[in-house]
PDB file of C-alpha atoms in Angstrom:
ATOM      1  CA  MET A 216     125.654 115.732 126.617  1.00  0.00           C
ATOM      2  CA  GLU A 217     122.009 116.286 127.332  1.00  0.00           C
ATOM      3  CA  LEU A 218     120.115 119.044 128.968  1.00  0.00           C
ATOM      4  CA  ALA A 219     119.385 118.555 132.617  1.00  0.00           C
ATOM      5  CA  ALA A 220     116.221 116.478 133.018  1.00  0.00           C
ATOM      6  CA  ASP A 221     114.540 119.114 135.162  1.00  0.00           C
ATOM      7  CA  GLY A 222     114.995 121.694 132.397  1.00  0.00           C
ATOM      8  CA  ASN A 223     116.815 124.158 134.711  1.00  0.00           C
ATOM      9  CA  GLY A 224     119.860 124.338 132.525  1.00  0.00           C
ATOM     10  CA  PRO A 225     122.148 122.445 130.185  1.00  0.00           C
ATOM     11  CA  SER A 226     124.881 120.113 131.227  1.00  0.00           C
ATOM     12  CA  SER A 227     128.323 120.503 129.714  1.00  0.00           C
ATOM     13  CA  GLY A 228     128.313 120.569 125.920  1.00  0.00           C
ATOM     14  CA  SER A 229     124.546 120.757 125.496  1.00  0.00           C
ATOM     15  CA  LEU A 230     122.714 122.295 122.579  1.00  0.00           C
ATOM     16  CA  GLY A 231     121.137 125.715 123.003  1.00  0.00           C
ATOM     17  CA  SER A 232     117.418 126.290 122.879  1.00  0.00           C
ATOM     18  CA  SER A 233     115.794 126.556 119.470  1.00  0.00           C
ATOM     19  CA  SER A 234     114.205 129.639 118.038  1.00  0.00           C
ATOM     20  CA  GLY A 235     110.830 127.861 118.001  1.00  0.00           C
ATOM     21  CA  GLY A 236     109.945 129.122 121.462  1.00  0.00           C
ATOM     22  CA  ARG A 237     109.898 125.739 123.238  1.00  0.00           C
ATOM     23  CA  PRO A 238     111.676 125.923 126.614  1.00  0.00           C
ATOM     24  CA  ARG A 239     114.813 123.864 127.033  1.00  0.00           C
ATOM     25  CA  GLY A 240     114.106 120.578 128.744  1.00  0.00           C
ATOM     26  CA  ARG A 241     110.744 118.908 129.359  1.00  0.00           C
ATOM     27  CA  PRO A 242     109.225 117.297 132.412  1.00  0.00           C
ATOM     28  CA  ARG A 243     110.740 113.905 133.103  1.00  0.00           C
ATOM     29  CA  SER A 244     107.262 112.318 133.007  1.00  0.00           C
ATOM     30  CA  VAL A 245     106.783 113.180 129.340  1.00  0.00           C
ATOM     31  CA  GLY A 246     109.708 111.000 128.321  1.00  0.00           C
ATOM     32  CA  LYS A 247     112.515 111.716 125.916  1.00  0.00           C
ATOM     33  CA  HIS A 248     111.176 109.439 123.216  1.00  0.00           C
ATOM     34  CA  ARG A 249     107.822 111.196 123.001  1.00  0.00           C
ATOM     35  CA  ALA A 250     109.488 114.594 123.260  1.00  0.00           C
ATOM     36  CA  ILE A 251     111.695 113.791 120.269  1.00  0.00           C
ATOM     37  CA  LEU A 252     108.766 112.482 118.205  1.00  0.00           C
ATOM     38  CA  ASP A 253     106.656 115.543 118.991  1.00  0.00           C
ATOM     39  CA  ALA A 254     109.536 117.864 118.132  1.00  0.00           C
ATOM     40  CA  ALA A 255     110.082 116.084 114.815  1.00  0.00           C
ATOM     41  CA  VAL A 256     106.419 116.485 113.823  1.00  0.00           C
ATOM     42  CA  GLU A 257     106.419 120.165 114.756  1.00  0.00           C
ATOM     43  CA  LEU A 258     109.637 120.996 112.914  1.00  0.00           C
ATOM     44  CA  VAL A 259     108.770 119.032 109.779  1.00  0.00           C
ATOM     45  CA  GLY A 260     105.510 120.968 109.649  1.00  0.00           C
ATOM     46  CA  GLU A 261     107.394 124.242 109.945  1.00  0.00           C
ATOM     47  CA  ARG A 262     110.421 123.590 107.740  1.00  0.00           C
ATOM     48  CA  GLY A 263     109.845 120.398 105.770  1.00  0.00           C
ATOM     49  CA  VAL A 264     111.890 117.235 106.081  1.00  0.00           C
ATOM     50  CA  LEU A 265     114.689 118.594 103.909  1.00  0.00           C
ATOM     51  CA  GLY A 266     114.959 121.721 106.040  1.00  0.00           C
ATOM     52  CA  VAL A 267     115.215 119.918 109.374  1.00  0.00           C
ATOM     53  CA  THR A 268     118.337 118.550 111.045  1.00  0.00           C
ATOM     54  CA  VAL A 269     118.764 116.071 113.868  1.00  0.00           C
ATOM     55  CA  GLU A 270     120.397 118.853 115.851  1.00  0.00           C
ATOM     56  CA  ALA A 271     117.316 121.048 115.459  1.00  0.00           C
ATOM     57  CA  ILE A 272     114.997 118.235 116.531  1.00  0.00           C
ATOM     58  CA  ALA A 273     117.160 117.543 119.578  1.00  0.00           C
ATOM     59  CA  ALA A 274     117.166 121.196 120.537  1.00  0.00           C
ATOM     60  CA  ARG A 275     113.395 121.509 120.163  1.00  0.00           C
ATOM     61  CA  ALA A 276     112.905 118.345 122.244  1.00  0.00           C
ATOM     62  CA  GLY A 277     115.263 119.570 124.938  1.00  0.00           C
ATOM     63  CA  VAL A 278     117.695 116.659 124.625  1.00  0.00           C
ATOM     64  CA  GLY A 279     121.191 116.147 123.326  1.00  0.00           C
ATOM     65  CA  LYS A 280     121.592 114.841 119.801  1.00  0.00           C
ATOM     66  CA  ALA A 281     123.175 111.682 121.233  1.00  0.00           C
ATOM     67  CA  SER A 282     119.750 110.819 122.642  1.00  0.00           C
ATOM     68  CA  VAL A 283     118.353 110.974 119.121  1.00  0.00           C
ATOM     69  CA  TYR A 284     121.092 108.890 117.531  1.00  0.00           C
ATOM     70  CA  ARG A 285     120.735 106.207 120.201  1.00  0.00           C
ATOM     71  CA  ARG A 286     117.191 105.671 118.944  1.00  0.00           C
ATOM     72  CA  TRP A 287     117.405 106.388 115.202  1.00  0.00           C
ATOM     73  CA  ALA A 288     120.273 106.003 112.772  1.00  0.00           C
ATOM     74  CA  SER A 289     119.307 109.089 110.784  1.00  0.00           C
ATOM     75  CA  LYS A 290     116.690 111.779 110.294  1.00  0.00           C
ATOM     76  CA  ILE A 291     114.371 110.001 107.858  1.00  0.00           C
ATOM     77  CA  PRO A 292     113.425 106.981 110.012  1.00  0.00           C
ATOM     78  CA  LEU A 293     112.880 109.357 112.929  1.00  0.00           C
ATOM     79  CA  VAL A 294     110.521 111.530 110.895  1.00  0.00           C
ATOM     80  CA  ILE A 295     108.620 108.531 109.530  1.00  0.00           C
ATOM     81  CA  GLU A 296     108.122 107.080 113.006  1.00  0.00           C
ATOM     82  CA  ALA A 297     107.092 110.462 114.383  1.00  0.00           C
ATOM     83  CA  VAL A 298     104.401 111.006 111.753  1.00  0.00           C
ATOM     84  CA  GLU A 299     103.212 107.393 111.937  1.00  0.00           C
ATOM     85  CA  GLU A 300     102.948 107.501 115.739  1.00  0.00           C
ATOM     86  CA  ALA A 301     101.048 110.785 115.655  1.00  0.00           C
ATOM     87  CA  ALA A 302      98.682 109.438 112.994  1.00  0.00           C
ATOM     88  CA  GLU A 303      97.957 106.273 114.964  1.00  0.00           C
ATOM     89  CA  ARG A 304      97.267 108.318 118.085  1.00  0.00           C
ATOM     90  CA  GLN A 305      95.219 111.083 116.508  1.00  0.00           C
ATOM     91  CA  VAL A 306      93.423 109.109 113.776  1.00  0.00           C
ATOM     92  CA  PRO A 307      92.538 105.705 115.254  1.00  0.00           C
ATOM     93  CA  VAL A 308      90.900 103.108 113.014  1.00  0.00           C
ATOM     94  CA  PRO A 309      87.485 102.435 114.564  1.00  0.00           C
ATOM     95  CA  ASP A 310      85.375  99.295 114.750  1.00  0.00           C
ATOM     96  CA  LEU A 311      81.805 100.507 115.293  1.00  0.00           C
ATOM     97  CA  GLY A 312      80.023  97.586 113.672  1.00  0.00           C
ATOM     98  CA  ASN A 313      79.341  99.079 110.238  1.00  0.00           C
ATOM     99  CA  LEU A 314      81.575 100.613 107.613  1.00  0.00           C
ATOM    100  CA  ARG A 315      79.598 103.839 107.176  1.00  0.00           C
ATOM    101  CA  ASP A 316      80.097 104.801 110.814  1.00  0.00           C
ATOM    102  CA  ASP A 317      83.705 103.566 110.790  1.00  0.00           C
ATOM    103  CA  LEU A 318      84.512 105.752 107.787  1.00  0.00           C
ATOM    104  CA  GLU A 319      82.883 108.847 109.210  1.00  0.00           C
ATOM    105  CA  ALA A 320      84.646 108.445 112.571  1.00  0.00           C
ATOM    106  CA  MET A 321      88.010 107.933 110.883  1.00  0.00           C
ATOM    107  CA  PHE A 322      87.595 110.840 108.450  1.00  0.00           C
ATOM    108  CA  ARG A 323      86.344 113.110 111.230  1.00  0.00           C
ATOM    109  CA  SER A 324      89.493 112.406 113.235  1.00  0.00           C
ATOM    110  CA  PHE A 325      91.615 112.869 110.117  1.00  0.00           C
ATOM    111  CA  VAL A 326      90.050 116.210 109.213  1.00  0.00           C
ATOM    112  CA  VAL A 327      90.780 117.476 112.718  1.00  0.00           C
ATOM    113  CA  ALA A 328      94.317 116.049 112.769  1.00  0.00           C
ATOM    114  CA  VAL A 329      95.410 117.512 109.434  1.00  0.00           C
ATOM    115  CA  GLN A 330      94.704 121.004 110.723  1.00  0.00           C
ATOM    116  CA  MET A 331      97.076 120.424 113.632  1.00  0.00           C
ATOM    117  CA  PRO A 332     100.899 120.058 113.526  1.00  0.00           C
ATOM    118  CA  LEU A 333     100.409 116.543 112.155  1.00  0.00           C
ATOM    119  CA  GLY A 334      98.623 117.902 109.088  1.00  0.00           C
ATOM    120  CA  ARG A 335     101.346 120.418 108.365  1.00  0.00           C
ATOM    121  CA  ALA A 336     103.950 117.670 108.757  1.00  0.00           C
ATOM    122  CA  ILE A 337     102.102 115.359 106.357  1.00  0.00           C
ATOM    123  CA  ALA A 338     101.789 118.130 103.778  1.00  0.00           C
ATOM    124  CA  ARG A 339     105.488 118.980 103.912  1.00  0.00           C
ATOM    125  CA  LEU A 340     106.442 115.303 103.959  1.00  0.00           C
ATOM    126  CA  MET A 341     104.485 114.615 100.778  1.00  0.00           C
ATOM    127  CA  LEU A 342     105.925 117.623  99.001  1.00  0.00           C
ATOM    128  CA  ASP A 343     109.503 116.760  99.952  1.00  0.00           C
ATOM    129  CA  ALA A 344     109.015 113.122  98.945  1.00  0.00           C
ATOM    130  CA  ARG A 345     108.416 114.297  95.377  1.00  0.00           C
ATOM    131  CA  VAL A 346     112.015 115.486  95.088  1.00  0.00           C
ATOM    132  CA  ASP A 347     113.849 112.997  97.319  1.00  0.00           C
ATOM    133  CA  ALA A 348     113.839 109.345  96.249  1.00  0.00           C
ATOM    134  CA  ASP A 349     115.021 107.989  99.601  1.00  0.00           C
ATOM    135  CA  LEU A 350     112.319 109.878 101.423  1.00  0.00           C
ATOM    136  CA  ALA A 351     109.695 108.729  98.910  1.00  0.00           C
ATOM    137  CA  ARG A 352     110.619 105.082  99.521  1.00  0.00           C
ATOM    138  CA  ALA A 353     110.520 105.595 103.268  1.00  0.00           C
ATOM    139  CA  VAL A 354     107.101 107.243 103.091  1.00  0.00           C
ATOM    140  CA  LYS A 355     105.689 104.378 101.037  1.00  0.00           C
ATOM    141  CA  GLN A 356     107.252 101.510 102.969  1.00  0.00           C
ATOM    142  CA  GLY A 357     107.339 102.917 106.473  1.00  0.00           C
ATOM    143  CA  LEU A 358     104.217 105.036 106.590  1.00  0.00           C
ATOM    144  CA  MET A 359     101.672 104.294 103.879  1.00  0.00           C
ATOM    145  CA  LEU A 360     101.890 100.506 104.035  1.00  0.00           C
ATOM    146  CA  GLN A 361     101.835 100.492 107.826  1.00  0.00           C
ATOM    147  CA  ARG A 362      98.794 102.734 107.909  1.00  0.00           C
ATOM    148  CA  HIS A 363      96.961 100.810 105.204  1.00  0.00           C
ATOM    149  CA  GLY A 364      96.987  97.558 107.211  1.00  0.00           C
ATOM    150  CA  PRO A 365      94.415  98.500 109.884  1.00  0.00           C
ATOM    151  CA  VAL A 366      92.237 100.383 107.384  1.00  0.00           C
ATOM    152  CA  ARG A 367      92.294  97.404 105.023  1.00  0.00           C
ATOM    153  CA  LEU A 368      91.118  95.216 107.897  1.00  0.00           C
ATOM    154  CA  MET A 369      88.250  97.639 108.523  1.00  0.00           C
ATOM    155  CA  ILE A 370      87.086  97.264 104.907  1.00  0.00           C
ATOM    156  CA  GLU A 371      87.569  93.497 104.907  1.00  0.00           C
ATOM    157  CA  ARG A 372      85.291  93.269 107.952  1.00  0.00           C
ATOM    158  CA  ALA A 373      82.651  95.187 105.997  1.00  0.00           C
ATOM    159  CA  ILE A 374      82.975  92.767 103.071  1.00  0.00           C
ATOM    160  CA  ASP A 375      82.520  89.829 105.442  1.00  0.00           C
ATOM    161  CA  ARG A 376      79.384  91.493 106.860  1.00  0.00           C
ATOM    162  CA  GLY A 377      77.997  91.931 103.349  1.00  0.00           C
ATOM    163  CA  GLU A 378      78.114  95.743 103.428  1.00  0.00           C
ATOM    164  CA  VAL A 379      80.627  96.024 100.591  1.00  0.00           C
ATOM    165  CA  ARG A 380      80.412  94.001  97.418  1.00  0.00           C
ATOM    166  CA  SER A 381      83.047  91.303  97.022  1.00  0.00           C
ATOM    167  CA  GLY A 382      85.775  91.932  94.484  1.00  0.00           C
ATOM    168  CA  VAL A 383      85.933  95.658  95.218  1.00  0.00           C
ATOM    169  CA  ASP A 384      89.370  97.262  94.821  1.00  0.00           C
ATOM    170  CA  ILE A 385      90.289  97.737  98.476  1.00  0.00           C
ATOM    171  CA  ASP A 386      93.356  99.814  97.670  1.00  0.00           C
ATOM    172  CA  LEU A 387      91.176 102.225  95.699  1.00  0.00           C
ATOM    173  CA  VAL A 388      88.747 102.503  98.599  1.00  0.00           C
ATOM    174  CA  LEU A 389      91.684 103.159 100.913  1.00  0.00           C
ATOM    175  CA  ASP A 390      92.886 106.013  98.746  1.00  0.00           C
ATOM    176  CA  MET A 391      89.598 107.711  97.956  1.00  0.00           C
ATOM    177  CA  GLY A 392      88.813 109.616 101.117  1.00  0.00           C
ATOM    178  CA  ILE A 393      92.365 110.336 102.195  1.00  0.00           C
ATOM    179  CA  ALA A 394      93.201 111.668  98.736  1.00  0.00           C
ATOM    180  CA  VAL A 395      90.315 114.135  98.850  1.00  0.00           C
ATOM    181  CA  VAL A 396      91.358 115.505 102.242  1.00  0.00           C
ATOM    182  CA  LEU A 397      95.017 115.836 101.229  1.00  0.00           C
ATOM    183  CA  HIS A 398      94.100 117.405  97.883  1.00  0.00           C
ATOM    184  CA  ARG A 399      92.070 120.096  99.604  1.00  0.00           C
ATOM    185  CA  LEU A 400      94.744 120.612 102.234  1.00  0.00           C
ATOM    186  CA  ILE A 401      97.881 120.607 100.072  1.00  0.00           C
ATOM    187  CA  VAL A 402      96.807 121.511  96.537  1.00  0.00           C
ATOM    188  CA  LEU A 403      93.841 123.816  97.086  1.00  0.00           C
ATOM    189  CA  GLY A 404      94.824 125.122 100.507  1.00  0.00           C
ATOM    190  CA  GLU A 405      91.169 125.082 101.529  1.00  0.00           C
ATOM    191  CA  GLY A 406      89.847 125.030 105.040  1.00  0.00           C
ATOM    192  CA  LEU A 407      88.321 121.751 106.180  1.00  0.00           C
ATOM    193  CA  ASP A 408      85.348 121.099 108.392  1.00  0.00           C
ATOM    194  CA  GLU A 409      83.969 117.935 109.918  1.00  0.00           C
ATOM    195  CA  ARG A 410      80.965 117.866 107.576  1.00  0.00           C
ATOM    196  CA  LEU A 411      83.395 116.591 104.949  1.00  0.00           C
ATOM    197  CA  ALA A 412      83.712 113.338 106.919  1.00  0.00           C
ATOM    198  CA  GLY A 413      80.045 112.486 106.501  1.00  0.00           C
ATOM    199  CA  GLU A 414      79.932 113.514 102.859  1.00  0.00           C
ATOM    200  CA  LEU A 415      82.970 111.409 101.976  1.00  0.00           C
ATOM    201  CA  SER A 416      81.587 108.416 103.842  1.00  0.00           C
ATOM    202  CA  ASP A 417      78.285 108.635 101.967  1.00  0.00           C
ATOM    203  CA  LEU A 418      80.019 108.919  98.601  1.00  0.00           C
ATOM    204  CA  ILE A 419      82.234 105.917  99.281  1.00  0.00           C
ATOM    205  CA  MET A 420      79.330 103.784 100.465  1.00  0.00           C
ATOM    206  CA  ASP A 421      77.314 104.815  97.398  1.00  0.00           C
ATOM    207  CA  GLY A 422      80.169 103.557  95.255  1.00  0.00           C
ATOM    208  CA  VAL A 423      81.133 100.301  96.978  1.00  0.00           C
ATOM    209  CA  GLY A 424      78.202  99.424  99.236  1.00  0.00           C
ATOM    210  CA  THR A 425      75.669  96.694  98.537  1.00  0.00           C
ATOM    211  CA  ARG A 426      72.615  98.487  99.956  1.00  0.00           C
ATOM    212  CA  ASN A 427      71.862 100.485  96.787  1.00  0.00           C
ATOM    213  CA  ARG A 428      72.566  97.572  94.466  1.00  0.00           C
ATOM    214  CA  GLN A 429      70.078  95.056  95.774  1.00  0.00           C
TER     215      GLN A 429
END
């Protein structure tokens, strides 16, 4: 059974509140689906995927676990959707008319996002995927490939405009900037600032752009 929608108290058989400090129940206007996704991102960032249970996510979201299982068969697809949805919302793929500006806008959003709960969730997700084969497959198929589609389109537009030389390895371009941000975040544990977005964009354009090769 779920918590009362107004958050004033649980109905029969509900889960107790979590130790994370979030009050039981959320305003009806927020919606259970979003509440569950947000709770999943927060908890994965705090505990890692392997340390999180469906019950804990339900408690943090202020819903019964039946509400979670009606939407997702298990924890992993829930976590993948939660991180993907947060990434799409917080790091949109721009279309500003030139690749240099598109890259800087995207990296700027990414640098900000990775220092929020989303960033902590991504870091823990990547670390856990190294030791869990099922999670690794889910990350690749359900998160990386989905995210690469819009970014690939952004680069293909630049090729069509003549900004990027034809025959460039698009997958390598896709990985370059994101890898630098994640390396600094996860491996080095360094702080990030938005200046990194411009520097990365310049380096990528120096490597794949046509302007300096004419």
